[in-house]
GROMACS .gro file of C-alpha atoms in nm:
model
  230
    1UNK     CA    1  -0.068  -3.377   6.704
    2UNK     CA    2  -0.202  -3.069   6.495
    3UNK     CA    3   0.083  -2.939   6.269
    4UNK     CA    4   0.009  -2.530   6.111
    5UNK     CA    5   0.385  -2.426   6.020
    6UNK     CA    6   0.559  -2.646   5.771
    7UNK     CA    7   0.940  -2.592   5.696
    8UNK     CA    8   1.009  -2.737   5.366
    9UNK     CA    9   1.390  -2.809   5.257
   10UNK     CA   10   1.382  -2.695   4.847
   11UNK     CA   11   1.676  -2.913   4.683
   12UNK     CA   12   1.564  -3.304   4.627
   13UNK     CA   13   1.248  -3.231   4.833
   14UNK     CA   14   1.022  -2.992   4.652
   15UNK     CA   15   1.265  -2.961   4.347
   16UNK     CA   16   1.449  -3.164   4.123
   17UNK     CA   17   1.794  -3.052   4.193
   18UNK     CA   18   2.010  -3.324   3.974
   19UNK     CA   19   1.784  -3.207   3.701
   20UNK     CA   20   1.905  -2.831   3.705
   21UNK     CA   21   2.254  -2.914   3.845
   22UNK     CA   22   2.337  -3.109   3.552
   23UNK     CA   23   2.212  -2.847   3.289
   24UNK     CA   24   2.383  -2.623   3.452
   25UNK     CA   25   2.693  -2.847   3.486
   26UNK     CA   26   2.694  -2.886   3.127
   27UNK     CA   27   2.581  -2.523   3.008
   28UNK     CA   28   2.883  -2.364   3.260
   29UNK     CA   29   3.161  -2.598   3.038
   30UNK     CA   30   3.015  -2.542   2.685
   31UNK     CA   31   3.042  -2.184   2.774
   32UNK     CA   32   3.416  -2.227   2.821
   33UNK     CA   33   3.465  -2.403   2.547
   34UNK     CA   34   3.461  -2.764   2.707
   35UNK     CA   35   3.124  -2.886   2.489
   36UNK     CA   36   3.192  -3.219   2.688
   37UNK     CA   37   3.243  -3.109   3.013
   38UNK     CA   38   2.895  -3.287   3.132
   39UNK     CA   39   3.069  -3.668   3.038
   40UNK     CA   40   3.401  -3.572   3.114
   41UNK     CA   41   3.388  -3.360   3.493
   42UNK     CA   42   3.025  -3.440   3.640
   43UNK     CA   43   3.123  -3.743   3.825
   44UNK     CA   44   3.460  -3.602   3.951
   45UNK     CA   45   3.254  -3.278   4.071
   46UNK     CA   46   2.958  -3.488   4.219
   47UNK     CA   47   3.261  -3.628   4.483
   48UNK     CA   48   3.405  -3.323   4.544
   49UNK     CA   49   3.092  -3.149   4.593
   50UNK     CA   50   2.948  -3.424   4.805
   51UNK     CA   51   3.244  -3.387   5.016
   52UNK     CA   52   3.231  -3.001   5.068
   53UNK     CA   53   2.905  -3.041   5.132
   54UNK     CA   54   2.904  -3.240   5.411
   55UNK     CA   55   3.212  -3.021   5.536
   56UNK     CA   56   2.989  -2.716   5.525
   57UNK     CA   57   2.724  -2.876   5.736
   58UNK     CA   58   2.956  -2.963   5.999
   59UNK     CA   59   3.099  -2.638   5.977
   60UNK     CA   60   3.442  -2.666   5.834
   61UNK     CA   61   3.382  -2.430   5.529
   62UNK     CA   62   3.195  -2.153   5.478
   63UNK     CA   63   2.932  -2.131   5.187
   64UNK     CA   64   3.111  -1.870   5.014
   65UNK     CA   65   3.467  -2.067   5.045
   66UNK     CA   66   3.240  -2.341   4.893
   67UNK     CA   67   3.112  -2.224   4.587
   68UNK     CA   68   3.483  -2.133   4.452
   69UNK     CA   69   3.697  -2.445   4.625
   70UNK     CA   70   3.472  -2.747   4.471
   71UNK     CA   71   3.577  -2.592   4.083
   72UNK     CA   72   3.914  -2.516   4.231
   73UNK     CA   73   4.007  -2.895   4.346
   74UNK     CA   74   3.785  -3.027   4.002
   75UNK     CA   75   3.987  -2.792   3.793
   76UNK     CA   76   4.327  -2.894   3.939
   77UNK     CA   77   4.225  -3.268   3.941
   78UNK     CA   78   4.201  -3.249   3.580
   79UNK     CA   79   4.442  -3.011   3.506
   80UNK     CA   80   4.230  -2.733   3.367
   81UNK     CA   81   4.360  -2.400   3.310
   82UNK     CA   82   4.008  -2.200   3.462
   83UNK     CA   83   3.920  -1.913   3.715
   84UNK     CA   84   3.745  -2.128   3.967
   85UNK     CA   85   3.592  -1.789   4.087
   86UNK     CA   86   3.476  -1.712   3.802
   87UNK     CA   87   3.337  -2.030   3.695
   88UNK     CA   88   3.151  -2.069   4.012
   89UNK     CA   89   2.984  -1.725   3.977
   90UNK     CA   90   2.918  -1.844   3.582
   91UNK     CA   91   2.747  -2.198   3.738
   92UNK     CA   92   2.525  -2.041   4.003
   93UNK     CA   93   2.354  -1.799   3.718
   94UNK     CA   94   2.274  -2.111   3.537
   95UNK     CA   95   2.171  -2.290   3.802
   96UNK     CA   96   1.916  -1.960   3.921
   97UNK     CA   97   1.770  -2.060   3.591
   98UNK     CA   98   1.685  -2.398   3.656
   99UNK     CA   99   1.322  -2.500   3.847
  100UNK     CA  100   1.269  -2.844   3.799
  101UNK     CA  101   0.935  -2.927   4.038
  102UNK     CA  102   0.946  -3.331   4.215
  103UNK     CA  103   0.592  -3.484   4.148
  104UNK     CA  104   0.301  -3.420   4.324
  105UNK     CA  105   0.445  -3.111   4.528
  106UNK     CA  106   0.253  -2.877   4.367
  107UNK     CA  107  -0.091  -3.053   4.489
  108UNK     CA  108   0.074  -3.112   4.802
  109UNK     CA  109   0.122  -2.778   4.901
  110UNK     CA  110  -0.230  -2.701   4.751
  111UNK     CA  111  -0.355  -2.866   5.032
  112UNK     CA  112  -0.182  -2.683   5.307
  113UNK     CA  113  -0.278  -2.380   5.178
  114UNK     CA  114  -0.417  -2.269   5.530
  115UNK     CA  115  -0.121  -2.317   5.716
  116UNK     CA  116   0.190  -2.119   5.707
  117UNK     CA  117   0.457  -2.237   5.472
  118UNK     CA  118   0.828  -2.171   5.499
  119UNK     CA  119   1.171  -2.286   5.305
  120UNK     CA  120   1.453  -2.367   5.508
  121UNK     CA  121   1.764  -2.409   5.313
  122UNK     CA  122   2.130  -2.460   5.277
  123UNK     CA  123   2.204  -2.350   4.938
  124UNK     CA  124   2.272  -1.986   4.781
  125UNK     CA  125   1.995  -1.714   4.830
  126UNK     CA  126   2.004  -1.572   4.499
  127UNK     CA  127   2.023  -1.923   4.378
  128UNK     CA  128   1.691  -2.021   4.558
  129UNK     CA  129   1.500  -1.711   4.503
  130UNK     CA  130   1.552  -1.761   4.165
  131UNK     CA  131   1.445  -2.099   4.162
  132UNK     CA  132   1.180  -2.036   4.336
  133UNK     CA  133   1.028  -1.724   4.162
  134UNK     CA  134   1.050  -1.893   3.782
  135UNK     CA  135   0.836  -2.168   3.914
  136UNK     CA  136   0.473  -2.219   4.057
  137UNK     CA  137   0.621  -2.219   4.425
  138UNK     CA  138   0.642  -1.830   4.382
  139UNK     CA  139   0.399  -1.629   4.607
  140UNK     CA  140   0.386  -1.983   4.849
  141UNK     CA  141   0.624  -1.907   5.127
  142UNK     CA  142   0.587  -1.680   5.394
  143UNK     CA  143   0.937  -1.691   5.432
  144UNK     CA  144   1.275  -1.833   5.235
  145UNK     CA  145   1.554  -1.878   5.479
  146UNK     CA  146   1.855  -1.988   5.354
  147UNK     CA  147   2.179  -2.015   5.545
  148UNK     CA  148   2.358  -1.697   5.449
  149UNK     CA  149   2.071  -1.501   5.535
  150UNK     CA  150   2.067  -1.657   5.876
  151UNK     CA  151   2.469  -1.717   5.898
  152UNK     CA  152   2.408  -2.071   6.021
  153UNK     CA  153   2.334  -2.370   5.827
  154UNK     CA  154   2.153  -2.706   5.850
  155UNK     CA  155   2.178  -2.928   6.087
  156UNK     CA  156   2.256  -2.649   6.333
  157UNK     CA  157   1.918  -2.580   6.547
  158UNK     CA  158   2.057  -2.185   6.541
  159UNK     CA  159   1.882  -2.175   6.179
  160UNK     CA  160   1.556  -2.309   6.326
  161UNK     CA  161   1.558  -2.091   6.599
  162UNK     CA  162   1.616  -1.849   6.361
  163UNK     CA  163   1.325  -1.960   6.104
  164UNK     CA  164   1.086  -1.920   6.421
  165UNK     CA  165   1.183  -1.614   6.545
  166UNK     CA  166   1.135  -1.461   6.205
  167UNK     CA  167   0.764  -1.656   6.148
  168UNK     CA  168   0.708  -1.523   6.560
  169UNK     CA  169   0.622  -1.907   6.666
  170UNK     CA  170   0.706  -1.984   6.940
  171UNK     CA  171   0.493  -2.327   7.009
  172UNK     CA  172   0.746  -2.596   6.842
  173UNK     CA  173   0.491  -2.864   6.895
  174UNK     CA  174   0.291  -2.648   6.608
  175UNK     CA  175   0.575  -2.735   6.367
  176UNK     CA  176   0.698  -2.986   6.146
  177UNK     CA  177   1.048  -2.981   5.922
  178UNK     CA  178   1.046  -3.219   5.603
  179UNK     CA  179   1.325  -3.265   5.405
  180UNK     CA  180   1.500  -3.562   5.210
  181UNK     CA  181   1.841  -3.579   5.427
  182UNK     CA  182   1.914  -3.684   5.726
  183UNK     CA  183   2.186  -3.510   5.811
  184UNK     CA  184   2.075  -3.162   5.751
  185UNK     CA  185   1.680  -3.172   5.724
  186UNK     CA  186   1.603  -3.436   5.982
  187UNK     CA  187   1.926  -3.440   6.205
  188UNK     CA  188   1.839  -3.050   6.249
  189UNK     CA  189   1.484  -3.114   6.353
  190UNK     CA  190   1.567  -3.312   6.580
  191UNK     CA  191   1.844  -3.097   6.751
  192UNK     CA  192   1.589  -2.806   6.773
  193UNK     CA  193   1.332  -3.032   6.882
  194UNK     CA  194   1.072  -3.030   6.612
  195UNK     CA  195   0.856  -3.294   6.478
  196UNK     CA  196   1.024  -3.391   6.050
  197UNK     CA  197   0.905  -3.595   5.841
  198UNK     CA  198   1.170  -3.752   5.567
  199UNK     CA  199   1.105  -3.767   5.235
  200UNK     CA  200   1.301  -4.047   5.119
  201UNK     CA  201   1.147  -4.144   4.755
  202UNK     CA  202   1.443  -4.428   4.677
  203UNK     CA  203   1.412  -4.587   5.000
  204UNK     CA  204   1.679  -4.587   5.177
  205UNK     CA  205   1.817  -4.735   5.505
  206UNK     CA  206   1.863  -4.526   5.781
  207UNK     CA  207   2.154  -4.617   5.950
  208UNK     CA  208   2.236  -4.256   6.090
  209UNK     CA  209   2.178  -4.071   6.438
  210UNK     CA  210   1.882  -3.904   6.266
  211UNK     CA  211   1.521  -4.029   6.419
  212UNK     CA  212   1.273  -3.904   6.182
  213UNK     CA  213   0.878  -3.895   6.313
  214UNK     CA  214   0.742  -3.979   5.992
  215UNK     CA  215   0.894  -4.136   5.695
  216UNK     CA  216   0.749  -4.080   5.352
  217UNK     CA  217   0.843  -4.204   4.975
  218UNK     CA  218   0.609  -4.014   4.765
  219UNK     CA  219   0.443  -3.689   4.794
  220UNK     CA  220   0.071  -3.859   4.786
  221UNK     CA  221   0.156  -4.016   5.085
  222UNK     CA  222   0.196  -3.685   5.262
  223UNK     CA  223  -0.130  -3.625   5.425
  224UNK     CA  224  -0.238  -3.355   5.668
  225UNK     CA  225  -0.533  -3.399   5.913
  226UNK     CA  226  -0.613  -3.339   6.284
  227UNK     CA  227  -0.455  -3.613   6.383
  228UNK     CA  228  -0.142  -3.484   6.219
  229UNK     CA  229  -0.146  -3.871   6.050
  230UNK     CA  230   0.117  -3.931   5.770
   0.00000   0.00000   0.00000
């Protein structure tokens, strides 16, 4: 099968996102006068984020409740006298800042440079444009959906649907979603009923309701012919 419209997910798939989180982690506290708030917070915030996270994919919090609640529940964990607001706002500039580019995307994405190219994504759309436009990705998408532009998130098929309806295709056998989760990226191909291909570089098990068509582990292993091989 003959793919020509690729959906890319942008955090841990084409970019580094631990990478700029954690400068950005670290850059938010020394601002506030917390020069060891990377040591001292990260791992606390990495459990309440991964929690919130999942919450918002399921649909039980709202991206904009998100960005202020995860510093709200770190701040009271720890006691901290902060505007989680405020701090949020303060961590999502740094983070617009931060384009860290995975291995091997950028001559990936070289080679599909006749087909049509698209983001897909869960996180912030100032964030991501950001992200995007300070790095070599800028100029590559024909489109950057993100789920507050589309008021639906990952692993919803409503955020496909709407991906394709603004690209105008129509032909889902023509498409293929590839992302590094399974429970936003692949789970949400497979509810719309698109071909995905997971990028899963540390090898892990999937033991989830996720069926992925293709599995990958490093971006030389991506490969696009008519065959649609990978």
């Amino acid at each position: 099968m003959q793919y020509d419209v690729f959906l890319f997910d942008l955090d841990d798939t084409l970019m580094d996102f631990s990478a700029g989180e954690k400068n950005a982690f670290s850059l938010s506290f020394e601002s506030n006068g917390y020069p060891n708030g990377l040591s001292d917070y990260r791992k606390s915030y990495r459990e309440i984020s991964t929690v919130l996270w999942d919450d918002l994919e399921q649909g039980r919090i709202s991206l904009t409740e998100l960005k202020t609640e995860r510093f709200k529940r770190l701040f009271d964990l720890h006691g901290l006298d902060m505007d989680a607001a405020l701090f949020g706002q303060t961590y999502l500039d740094y983070l617009g800042k931060e384009a860290h580019l995975i291995e091997g995307v950028a001559e990936m994405l070289s080679g599909l440079a006749d087909c049509r190219l698209a983001i897909v994504t869960n996180g912030f759309k100032d964030v991501q444009f950001s992200r995007i436009g300070r790095s070599v990705l800028n100029n590559t998408f024909e489109a950057i959906i993100t789920s507050e532009e589309a008021n639906c998130q990952k692993p919803k098929a409503d955020i496909f649907d709407y991906a394709c309806k603004l690209l105008n295709v129509s032909d889902k056998s023509r498409i293929l979603m590839i992302g590094d989760s399974l429970s936003s990226d692949i789970l949400g191909g497979n509810n719309f009923g698109i071909d995905t291909c997971w990028y899963n570089p540390q090898r892990k098990e999937n033991n989830s309701a996720a069926k992925p068509t293709y599995e990958i582990h490093d971006w030389k292993e991506f490969s696009f012919g008519p065959v649609g091989a990978m």
